[in-house]
């Protein structure tokens, strides 16, 4: 069965974005940025891949992305209706209307939709891009975490798993550190 992987940026104090969905405060040294482009090119938006000259980089981890409306909105504000054209895209929203045939808007059961995607017999996993409220709803379905920890304290903002109290255990499998203070923590679900 495929895995749902929450690949997420996180401040030291546990925020994925600022109070107004800001993400431009995350620092990243060159070596760390190269790691993202090399090890997780499939998790970069298509326009970023194009900018980095890695348009044709093969998907290494994911063939499908699921995200909430807040995660999808920044692309729409830039006029980009298919931000991850190299992946199958699912956006969970009760209010959005479809704008692109390559992006499926789902207003039904989030958990059942993800369970169906996990049952597909495909080689690559599912990228949970966020946001925090969606991750909170899908916490029982998350199999792995790839936490990109940034050396910054945000002070306030959007939490990684919403506001529901639900202690859930994960094993720390690996840690990769970079000059400048960035770290990537790899966790697997304790079942």
mmCIF file with all atom_site columns, C-alpha atoms in Angstrom:
data_model
loop_
_atom_site.group_PDB
_atom_site.id
_atom_site.type_symbol
_atom_site.label_atom_id
_atom_site.label_alt_id
_atom_site.label_comp_id
_atom_site.label_asym_id
_atom_site.label_entity_id
_atom_site.label_seq_id
_atom_site.pdbx_PDB_ins_code
_atom_site.Cartn_x
_atom_site.Cartn_y
_atom_site.Cartn_z
_atom_site.occupancy
_atom_site.B_iso_or_equiv
_atom_site.pdbx_formal_charge
_atom_site.auth_seq_id
_atom_site.auth_comp_id
_atom_site.auth_asym_id
_atom_site.auth_atom_id
_atom_site.pdbx_PDB_model_num
ATOM 1   C CA . UNK A 1 1   ? 0.000   0.000  0.000   1.00 0.00 ? 1   UNK A CA 1
ATOM 2   C CA . UNK A 1 2   ? 1.194   3.500  -0.801  1.00 0.00 ? 2   UNK A CA 1
ATOM 3   C CA . UNK A 1 3   ? 2.118   5.867  1.985   1.00 0.00 ? 3   UNK A CA 1
ATOM 4   C CA . UNK A 1 4   ? 0.860   9.335  2.817   1.00 0.00 ? 4   UNK A CA 1
ATOM 5   C CA . UNK A 1 5   ? 3.921   11.491 3.492   1.00 0.00 ? 5   UNK A CA 1
ATOM 6   C CA . UNK A 1 6   ? 3.633   14.880 5.158   1.00 0.00 ? 6   UNK A CA 1
ATOM 7   C CA . UNK A 1 7   ? 6.607   16.755 3.656   1.00 0.00 ? 7   UNK A CA 1
ATOM 8   C CA . UNK A 1 8   ? 6.489   20.050 5.467   1.00 0.00 ? 8   UNK A CA 1
ATOM 9   C CA . UNK A 1 9   ? 8.501   23.158 6.368   1.00 0.00 ? 9   UNK A CA 1
ATOM 10  C CA . UNK A 1 10  ? 8.489   23.972 10.056  1.00 0.00 ? 10  UNK A CA 1
ATOM 11  C CA . UNK A 1 11  ? 9.898   26.766 12.209  1.00 0.00 ? 11  UNK A CA 1
ATOM 12  C CA . UNK A 1 12  ? 11.690  25.850 15.441  1.00 0.00 ? 12  UNK A CA 1
ATOM 13  C CA . UNK A 1 13  ? 8.551   26.776 17.356  1.00 0.00 ? 13  UNK A CA 1
ATOM 14  C CA . UNK A 1 14  ? 6.283   24.567 15.249  1.00 0.00 ? 14  UNK A CA 1
ATOM 15  C CA . UNK A 1 15  ? 4.682   26.837 12.652  1.00 0.00 ? 15  UNK A CA 1
ATOM 16  C CA . UNK A 1 16  ? 4.276   26.049 8.963   1.00 0.00 ? 16  UNK A CA 1
ATOM 17  C CA . UNK A 1 17  ? 3.365   29.624 8.046   1.00 0.00 ? 17  UNK A CA 1
ATOM 18  C CA . UNK A 1 18  ? 2.842   33.000 9.639   1.00 0.00 ? 18  UNK A CA 1
ATOM 19  C CA . UNK A 1 19  ? -0.557  34.287 10.829  1.00 0.00 ? 19  UNK A CA 1
ATOM 20  C CA . UNK A 1 20  ? -1.334  35.568 7.318   1.00 0.00 ? 20  UNK A CA 1
ATOM 21  C CA . UNK A 1 21  ? 0.098   32.475 5.575   1.00 0.00 ? 21  UNK A CA 1
ATOM 22  C CA . UNK A 1 22  ? 3.576   34.038 5.223   1.00 0.00 ? 22  UNK A CA 1
ATOM 23  C CA . UNK A 1 23  ? 6.359   31.606 4.295   1.00 0.00 ? 23  UNK A CA 1
ATOM 24  C CA . UNK A 1 24  ? 9.002   34.029 3.027   1.00 0.00 ? 24  UNK A CA 1
ATOM 25  C CA . UNK A 1 25  ? 10.756  34.175 6.425   1.00 0.00 ? 25  UNK A CA 1
ATOM 26  C CA . UNK A 1 26  ? 12.273  30.687 6.088   1.00 0.00 ? 26  UNK A CA 1
ATOM 27  C CA . UNK A 1 27  ? 16.074  30.871 5.617   1.00 0.00 ? 27  UNK A CA 1
ATOM 28  C CA . UNK A 1 28  ? 17.863  28.258 3.523   1.00 0.00 ? 28  UNK A CA 1
ATOM 29  C CA . UNK A 1 29  ? 21.573  27.892 2.791   1.00 0.00 ? 29  UNK A CA 1
ATOM 30  C CA . UNK A 1 30  ? 22.697  26.947 -0.720  1.00 0.00 ? 30  UNK A CA 1
ATOM 31  C CA . UNK A 1 31  ? 23.522  23.349 0.187   1.00 0.00 ? 31  UNK A CA 1
ATOM 32  C CA . UNK A 1 32  ? 20.065  22.894 1.706   1.00 0.00 ? 32  UNK A CA 1
ATOM 33  C CA . UNK A 1 33  ? 18.375  24.371 -1.369  1.00 0.00 ? 33  UNK A CA 1
ATOM 34  C CA . UNK A 1 34  ? 20.395  22.018 -3.600  1.00 0.00 ? 34  UNK A CA 1
ATOM 35  C CA . UNK A 1 35  ? 19.269  19.100 -1.442  1.00 0.00 ? 35  UNK A CA 1
ATOM 36  C CA . UNK A 1 36  ? 15.601  20.023 -1.998  1.00 0.00 ? 36  UNK A CA 1
ATOM 37  C CA . UNK A 1 37  ? 16.081  20.275 -5.760  1.00 0.00 ? 37  UNK A CA 1
ATOM 38  C CA . UNK A 1 38  ? 18.045  17.021 -5.951  1.00 0.00 ? 38  UNK A CA 1
ATOM 39  C CA . UNK A 1 39  ? 16.401  14.757 -3.373  1.00 0.00 ? 39  UNK A CA 1
ATOM 40  C CA . UNK A 1 40  ? 12.808  16.025 -3.538  1.00 0.00 ? 40  UNK A CA 1
ATOM 41  C CA . UNK A 1 41  ? 12.336  17.648 -6.965  1.00 0.00 ? 41  UNK A CA 1
ATOM 42  C CA . UNK A 1 42  ? 8.816   16.222 -7.150  1.00 0.00 ? 42  UNK A CA 1
ATOM 43  C CA . UNK A 1 43  ? 7.810   18.280 -4.091  1.00 0.00 ? 43  UNK A CA 1
ATOM 44  C CA . UNK A 1 44  ? 8.675   21.561 -5.812  1.00 0.00 ? 44  UNK A CA 1
ATOM 45  C CA . UNK A 1 45  ? 5.978   23.413 -7.758  1.00 0.00 ? 45  UNK A CA 1
ATOM 46  C CA . UNK A 1 46  ? 6.304   23.108 -11.519 1.00 0.00 ? 46  UNK A CA 1
ATOM 47  C CA . UNK A 1 47  ? 7.145   26.798 -12.035 1.00 0.00 ? 47  UNK A CA 1
ATOM 48  C CA . UNK A 1 48  ? 9.955   26.515 -9.442  1.00 0.00 ? 48  UNK A CA 1
ATOM 49  C CA . UNK A 1 49  ? 11.304  23.371 -11.146 1.00 0.00 ? 49  UNK A CA 1
ATOM 50  C CA . UNK A 1 50  ? 11.319  25.288 -14.431 1.00 0.00 ? 50  UNK A CA 1
ATOM 51  C CA . UNK A 1 51  ? 13.148  28.224 -12.814 1.00 0.00 ? 51  UNK A CA 1
ATOM 52  C CA . UNK A 1 52  ? 15.798  25.853 -11.400 1.00 0.00 ? 52  UNK A CA 1
ATOM 53  C CA . UNK A 1 53  ? 16.227  24.088 -14.744 1.00 0.00 ? 53  UNK A CA 1
ATOM 54  C CA . UNK A 1 54  ? 15.004  20.751 -13.405 1.00 0.00 ? 54  UNK A CA 1
ATOM 55  C CA . UNK A 1 55  ? 11.762  20.518 -15.374 1.00 0.00 ? 55  UNK A CA 1
ATOM 56  C CA . UNK A 1 56  ? 12.604  17.039 -16.555 1.00 0.00 ? 56  UNK A CA 1
ATOM 57  C CA . UNK A 1 57  ? 13.757  15.697 -13.173 1.00 0.00 ? 57  UNK A CA 1
ATOM 58  C CA . UNK A 1 58  ? 11.994  12.398 -12.532 1.00 0.00 ? 58  UNK A CA 1
ATOM 59  C CA . UNK A 1 59  ? 9.608   12.085 -9.636  1.00 0.00 ? 59  UNK A CA 1
ATOM 60  C CA . UNK A 1 60  ? 11.551  10.236 -6.943  1.00 0.00 ? 60  UNK A CA 1
ATOM 61  C CA . UNK A 1 61  ? 9.027   9.992  -4.129  1.00 0.00 ? 61  UNK A CA 1
ATOM 62  C CA . UNK A 1 62  ? 5.566   11.150 -5.197  1.00 0.00 ? 62  UNK A CA 1
ATOM 63  C CA . UNK A 1 63  ? 3.125   10.888 -8.086  1.00 0.00 ? 63  UNK A CA 1
ATOM 64  C CA . UNK A 1 64  ? 0.158   12.463 -6.283  1.00 0.00 ? 64  UNK A CA 1
ATOM 65  C CA . UNK A 1 65  ? -0.266  15.565 -4.131  1.00 0.00 ? 65  UNK A CA 1
ATOM 66  C CA . UNK A 1 66  ? -3.085  16.406 -1.727  1.00 0.00 ? 66  UNK A CA 1
ATOM 67  C CA . UNK A 1 67  ? -3.509  19.871 -0.279  1.00 0.00 ? 67  UNK A CA 1
ATOM 68  C CA . UNK A 1 68  ? -6.007  22.191 1.313   1.00 0.00 ? 68  UNK A CA 1
ATOM 69  C CA . UNK A 1 69  ? -7.378  25.359 -0.225  1.00 0.00 ? 69  UNK A CA 1
ATOM 70  C CA . UNK A 1 70  ? -4.987  27.609 1.725   1.00 0.00 ? 70  UNK A CA 1
ATOM 71  C CA . UNK A 1 71  ? -2.029  25.742 0.227   1.00 0.00 ? 71  UNK A CA 1
ATOM 72  C CA . UNK A 1 72  ? -3.517  26.038 -3.270  1.00 0.00 ? 72  UNK A CA 1
ATOM 73  C CA . UNK A 1 73  ? -4.448  29.746 -2.974  1.00 0.00 ? 73  UNK A CA 1
ATOM 74  C CA . UNK A 1 74  ? -0.942  31.262 -3.446  1.00 0.00 ? 74  UNK A CA 1
ATOM 75  C CA . UNK A 1 75  ? -0.653  29.609 -6.857  1.00 0.00 ? 75  UNK A CA 1
ATOM 76  C CA . UNK A 1 76  ? -4.075  30.900 -7.868  1.00 0.00 ? 76  UNK A CA 1
ATOM 77  C CA . UNK A 1 77  ? -3.045  34.419 -6.831  1.00 0.00 ? 77  UNK A CA 1
ATOM 78  C CA . UNK A 1 78  ? -0.134  34.108 -9.288  1.00 0.00 ? 78  UNK A CA 1
ATOM 79  C CA . UNK A 1 79  ? -2.492  32.930 -12.028 1.00 0.00 ? 79  UNK A CA 1
ATOM 80  C CA . UNK A 1 80  ? -1.206  29.337 -11.775 1.00 0.00 ? 80  UNK A CA 1
ATOM 81  C CA . UNK A 1 81  ? -4.118  26.894 -11.811 1.00 0.00 ? 81  UNK A CA 1
ATOM 82  C CA . UNK A 1 82  ? -1.999  23.718 -11.939 1.00 0.00 ? 82  UNK A CA 1
ATOM 83  C CA . UNK A 1 83  ? 0.927   24.324 -9.556  1.00 0.00 ? 83  UNK A CA 1
ATOM 84  C CA . UNK A 1 84  ? 2.163   20.715 -9.554  1.00 0.00 ? 84  UNK A CA 1
ATOM 85  C CA . UNK A 1 85  ? 1.586   19.737 -13.183 1.00 0.00 ? 85  UNK A CA 1
ATOM 86  C CA . UNK A 1 86  ? 4.092   16.881 -12.817 1.00 0.00 ? 86  UNK A CA 1
ATOM 87  C CA . UNK A 1 87  ? 1.833   15.222 -10.182 1.00 0.00 ? 87  UNK A CA 1
ATOM 88  C CA . UNK A 1 88  ? -1.819  14.229 -9.911  1.00 0.00 ? 88  UNK A CA 1
ATOM 89  C CA . UNK A 1 89  ? -3.334  17.073 -7.883  1.00 0.00 ? 89  UNK A CA 1
ATOM 90  C CA . UNK A 1 90  ? -6.159  16.935 -5.335  1.00 0.00 ? 90  UNK A CA 1
ATOM 91  C CA . UNK A 1 91  ? -7.348  20.057 -3.521  1.00 0.00 ? 91  UNK A CA 1
ATOM 92  C CA . UNK A 1 92  ? -9.772  19.658 -0.633  1.00 0.00 ? 92  UNK A CA 1
ATOM 93  C CA . UNK A 1 93  ? -12.221 22.545 -0.490  1.00 0.00 ? 93  UNK A CA 1
ATOM 94  C CA . UNK A 1 94  ? -15.913 23.078 0.125   1.00 0.00 ? 94  UNK A CA 1
ATOM 95  C CA . UNK A 1 95  ? -15.954 26.407 -1.724  1.00 0.00 ? 95  UNK A CA 1
ATOM 96  C CA . UNK A 1 96  ? -13.613 26.249 -4.732  1.00 0.00 ? 96  UNK A CA 1
ATOM 97  C CA . UNK A 1 97  ? -14.899 25.563 -8.213  1.00 0.00 ? 97  UNK A CA 1
ATOM 98  C CA . UNK A 1 98  ? -12.699 23.618 -10.656 1.00 0.00 ? 98  UNK A CA 1
ATOM 99  C CA . UNK A 1 99  ? -10.392 25.932 -12.639 1.00 0.00 ? 99  UNK A CA 1
ATOM 100 C CA . UNK A 1 100 ? -8.084  23.439 -14.306 1.00 0.00 ? 100 UNK A CA 1
ATOM 101 C CA . UNK A 1 101 ? -8.783  19.924 -15.651 1.00 0.00 ? 101 UNK A CA 1
ATOM 102 C CA . UNK A 1 102 ? -5.509  18.722 -14.100 1.00 0.00 ? 102 UNK A CA 1
ATOM 103 C CA . UNK A 1 103 ? -6.577  19.671 -10.565 1.00 0.00 ? 103 UNK A CA 1
ATOM 104 C CA . UNK A 1 104 ? -9.338  17.698 -8.903  1.00 0.00 ? 104 UNK A CA 1
ATOM 105 C CA . UNK A 1 105 ? -11.325 19.714 -6.362  1.00 0.00 ? 105 UNK A CA 1
ATOM 106 C CA . UNK A 1 106 ? -12.691 17.372 -3.692  1.00 0.00 ? 106 UNK A CA 1
ATOM 107 C CA . UNK A 1 107 ? -15.459 18.548 -1.385  1.00 0.00 ? 107 UNK A CA 1
ATOM 108 C CA . UNK A 1 108 ? -16.252 15.091 -0.027  1.00 0.00 ? 108 UNK A CA 1
ATOM 109 C CA . UNK A 1 109 ? -14.755 12.965 2.716   1.00 0.00 ? 109 UNK A CA 1
ATOM 110 C CA . UNK A 1 110 ? -11.052 13.804 3.074   1.00 0.00 ? 110 UNK A CA 1
ATOM 111 C CA . UNK A 1 111 ? -10.109 10.583 4.879   1.00 0.00 ? 111 UNK A CA 1
ATOM 112 C CA . UNK A 1 112 ? -11.963 8.280  2.480   1.00 0.00 ? 112 UNK A CA 1
ATOM 113 C CA . UNK A 1 113 ? -10.439 10.031 -0.538  1.00 0.00 ? 113 UNK A CA 1
ATOM 114 C CA . UNK A 1 114 ? -6.920  9.588  0.853   1.00 0.00 ? 114 UNK A CA 1
ATOM 115 C CA . UNK A 1 115 ? -7.587  5.965  1.800   1.00 0.00 ? 115 UNK A CA 1
ATOM 116 C CA . UNK A 1 116 ? -8.661  5.278  -1.785  1.00 0.00 ? 116 UNK A CA 1
ATOM 117 C CA . UNK A 1 117 ? -5.486  6.936  -3.101  1.00 0.00 ? 117 UNK A CA 1
ATOM 118 C CA . UNK A 1 118 ? -3.363  4.865  -0.715  1.00 0.00 ? 118 UNK A CA 1
ATOM 119 C CA . UNK A 1 119 ? -4.964  1.643  -2.006  1.00 0.00 ? 119 UNK A CA 1
ATOM 120 C CA . UNK A 1 120 ? -3.926  2.385  -5.596  1.00 0.00 ? 120 UNK A CA 1
ATOM 121 C CA . UNK A 1 121 ? -1.258  0.036  -6.882  1.00 0.00 ? 121 UNK A CA 1
ATOM 122 C CA . UNK A 1 122 ? 1.271   2.658  -7.913  1.00 0.00 ? 122 UNK A CA 1
ATOM 123 C CA . UNK A 1 123 ? 5.006   2.782  -7.225  1.00 0.00 ? 123 UNK A CA 1
ATOM 124 C CA . UNK A 1 124 ? 5.251   6.251  -5.664  1.00 0.00 ? 124 UNK A CA 1
ATOM 125 C CA . UNK A 1 125 ? 3.739   7.748  -2.528  1.00 0.00 ? 125 UNK A CA 1
ATOM 126 C CA . UNK A 1 126 ? 1.294   10.592 -1.869  1.00 0.00 ? 126 UNK A CA 1
ATOM 127 C CA . UNK A 1 127 ? 2.602   14.028 -0.915  1.00 0.00 ? 127 UNK A CA 1
ATOM 128 C CA . UNK A 1 128 ? 0.563   15.802 1.753   1.00 0.00 ? 128 UNK A CA 1
ATOM 129 C CA . UNK A 1 129 ? 1.521   19.426 1.134   1.00 0.00 ? 129 UNK A CA 1
ATOM 130 C CA . UNK A 1 130 ? -0.696  20.915 3.778   1.00 0.00 ? 130 UNK A CA 1
ATOM 131 C CA . UNK A 1 131 ? -2.004  22.772 5.385   1.00 0.00 ? 131 UNK A CA 1
ATOM 132 C CA . UNK A 1 132 ? -2.147  22.190 9.053   1.00 0.00 ? 132 UNK A CA 1
ATOM 133 C CA . UNK A 1 133 ? -5.911  21.771 9.380   1.00 0.00 ? 133 UNK A CA 1
ATOM 134 C CA . UNK A 1 134 ? -5.884  19.162 6.596   1.00 0.00 ? 134 UNK A CA 1
ATOM 135 C CA . UNK A 1 135 ? -2.923  17.374 8.209   1.00 0.00 ? 135 UNK A CA 1
ATOM 136 C CA . UNK A 1 136 ? -4.864  17.325 11.471  1.00 0.00 ? 136 UNK A CA 1
ATOM 137 C CA . UNK A 1 137 ? -7.827  15.698 9.747   1.00 0.00 ? 137 UNK A CA 1
ATOM 138 C CA . UNK A 1 138 ? -5.517  13.163 8.091   1.00 0.00 ? 138 UNK A CA 1
ATOM 139 C CA . UNK A 1 139 ? -3.281  12.480 11.100  1.00 0.00 ? 139 UNK A CA 1
ATOM 140 C CA . UNK A 1 140 ? -4.429  8.844  11.385  1.00 0.00 ? 140 UNK A CA 1
ATOM 141 C CA . UNK A 1 141 ? -3.560  8.315  7.699   1.00 0.00 ? 141 UNK A CA 1
ATOM 142 C CA . UNK A 1 142 ? -0.063  9.862  7.769   1.00 0.00 ? 142 UNK A CA 1
ATOM 143 C CA . UNK A 1 143 ? 2.583   7.155  7.449   1.00 0.00 ? 143 UNK A CA 1
ATOM 144 C CA . UNK A 1 144 ? 5.733   9.255  7.272   1.00 0.00 ? 144 UNK A CA 1
ATOM 145 C CA . UNK A 1 145 ? 6.873   12.766 8.113   1.00 0.00 ? 145 UNK A CA 1
ATOM 146 C CA . UNK A 1 146 ? 9.671   14.609 6.347   1.00 0.00 ? 146 UNK A CA 1
ATOM 147 C CA . UNK A 1 147 ? 10.063  17.719 8.479   1.00 0.00 ? 147 UNK A CA 1
ATOM 148 C CA . UNK A 1 148 ? 12.220  20.468 6.999   1.00 0.00 ? 148 UNK A CA 1
ATOM 149 C CA . UNK A 1 149 ? 13.177  22.306 10.176  1.00 0.00 ? 149 UNK A CA 1
ATOM 150 C CA . UNK A 1 150 ? 14.232  25.902 9.620   1.00 0.00 ? 150 UNK A CA 1
ATOM 151 C CA . UNK A 1 151 ? 16.460  27.787 12.081  1.00 0.00 ? 151 UNK A CA 1
ATOM 152 C CA . UNK A 1 152 ? 13.912  30.490 12.789  1.00 0.00 ? 152 UNK A CA 1
ATOM 153 C CA . UNK A 1 153 ? 11.304  31.206 15.459  1.00 0.00 ? 153 UNK A CA 1
ATOM 154 C CA . UNK A 1 154 ? 8.062   32.504 13.957  1.00 0.00 ? 154 UNK A CA 1
ATOM 155 C CA . UNK A 1 155 ? 6.345   33.450 17.217  1.00 0.00 ? 155 UNK A CA 1
ATOM 156 C CA . UNK A 1 156 ? 2.839   32.887 15.861  1.00 0.00 ? 156 UNK A CA 1
ATOM 157 C CA . UNK A 1 157 ? 1.122   31.430 12.850  1.00 0.00 ? 157 UNK A CA 1
ATOM 158 C CA . UNK A 1 158 ? -0.340  28.272 11.354  1.00 0.00 ? 158 UNK A CA 1
ATOM 159 C CA . UNK A 1 159 ? 0.395   25.060 13.209  1.00 0.00 ? 159 UNK A CA 1
ATOM 160 C CA . UNK A 1 160 ? 1.489   21.863 11.486  1.00 0.00 ? 160 UNK A CA 1
ATOM 161 C CA . UNK A 1 161 ? -1.533  19.806 12.564  1.00 0.00 ? 161 UNK A CA 1
ATOM 162 C CA . UNK A 1 162 ? -4.322  22.242 13.319  1.00 0.00 ? 162 UNK A CA 1
ATOM 163 C CA . UNK A 1 163 ? -5.696  22.670 16.813  1.00 0.00 ? 163 UNK A CA 1
ATOM 164 C CA . UNK A 1 164 ? -7.062  19.214 17.695  1.00 0.00 ? 164 UNK A CA 1
ATOM 165 C CA . UNK A 1 165 ? -5.374  17.475 20.655  1.00 0.00 ? 165 UNK A CA 1
ATOM 166 C CA . UNK A 1 166 ? -4.443  14.020 19.397  1.00 0.00 ? 166 UNK A CA 1
ATOM 167 C CA . UNK A 1 167 ? -1.116  12.592 20.655  1.00 0.00 ? 167 UNK A CA 1
ATOM 168 C CA . UNK A 1 168 ? 0.323   10.359 17.918  1.00 0.00 ? 168 UNK A CA 1
ATOM 169 C CA . UNK A 1 169 ? 3.689   8.611  18.049  1.00 0.00 ? 169 UNK A CA 1
ATOM 170 C CA . UNK A 1 170 ? 6.320   8.553  15.321  1.00 0.00 ? 170 UNK A CA 1
ATOM 171 C CA . UNK A 1 171 ? 9.832   7.056  15.282  1.00 0.00 ? 171 UNK A CA 1
ATOM 172 C CA . UNK A 1 172 ? 12.739  9.293  14.353  1.00 0.00 ? 172 UNK A CA 1
ATOM 173 C CA . UNK A 1 173 ? 14.493  7.367  11.549  1.00 0.00 ? 173 UNK A CA 1
ATOM 174 C CA . UNK A 1 174 ? 17.106  9.851  10.383  1.00 0.00 ? 174 UNK A CA 1
ATOM 175 C CA . UNK A 1 175 ? 18.310  13.437 10.642  1.00 0.00 ? 175 UNK A CA 1
ATOM 176 C CA . UNK A 1 176 ? 20.165  15.363 7.975   1.00 0.00 ? 176 UNK A CA 1
ATOM 177 C CA . UNK A 1 177 ? 21.780  18.685 8.881   1.00 0.00 ? 177 UNK A CA 1
ATOM 178 C CA . UNK A 1 178 ? 23.055  21.508 6.703   1.00 0.00 ? 178 UNK A CA 1
ATOM 179 C CA . UNK A 1 179 ? 25.371  24.486 7.127   1.00 0.00 ? 179 UNK A CA 1
ATOM 180 C CA . UNK A 1 180 ? 23.321  27.479 8.215   1.00 0.00 ? 180 UNK A CA 1
ATOM 181 C CA . UNK A 1 181 ? 21.155  25.499 10.618  1.00 0.00 ? 181 UNK A CA 1
ATOM 182 C CA . UNK A 1 182 ? 18.592  23.780 8.408   1.00 0.00 ? 182 UNK A CA 1
ATOM 183 C CA . UNK A 1 183 ? 17.775  20.182 9.323   1.00 0.00 ? 183 UNK A CA 1
ATOM 184 C CA . UNK A 1 184 ? 15.547  17.496 7.858   1.00 0.00 ? 184 UNK A CA 1
ATOM 185 C CA . UNK A 1 185 ? 13.963  15.015 10.250  1.00 0.00 ? 185 UNK A CA 1
ATOM 186 C CA . UNK A 1 186 ? 12.570  11.754 8.877   1.00 0.00 ? 186 UNK A CA 1
ATOM 187 C CA . UNK A 1 187 ? 9.879   10.021 10.936  1.00 0.00 ? 187 UNK A CA 1
ATOM 188 C CA . UNK A 1 188 ? 7.832   6.873  10.433  1.00 0.00 ? 188 UNK A CA 1
ATOM 189 C CA . UNK A 1 189 ? 4.493   6.152  12.032  1.00 0.00 ? 189 UNK A CA 1
ATOM 190 C CA . UNK A 1 190 ? 4.341   3.875  15.059  1.00 0.00 ? 190 UNK A CA 1
ATOM 191 C CA . UNK A 1 191 ? 1.497   1.434  14.296  1.00 0.00 ? 191 UNK A CA 1
#
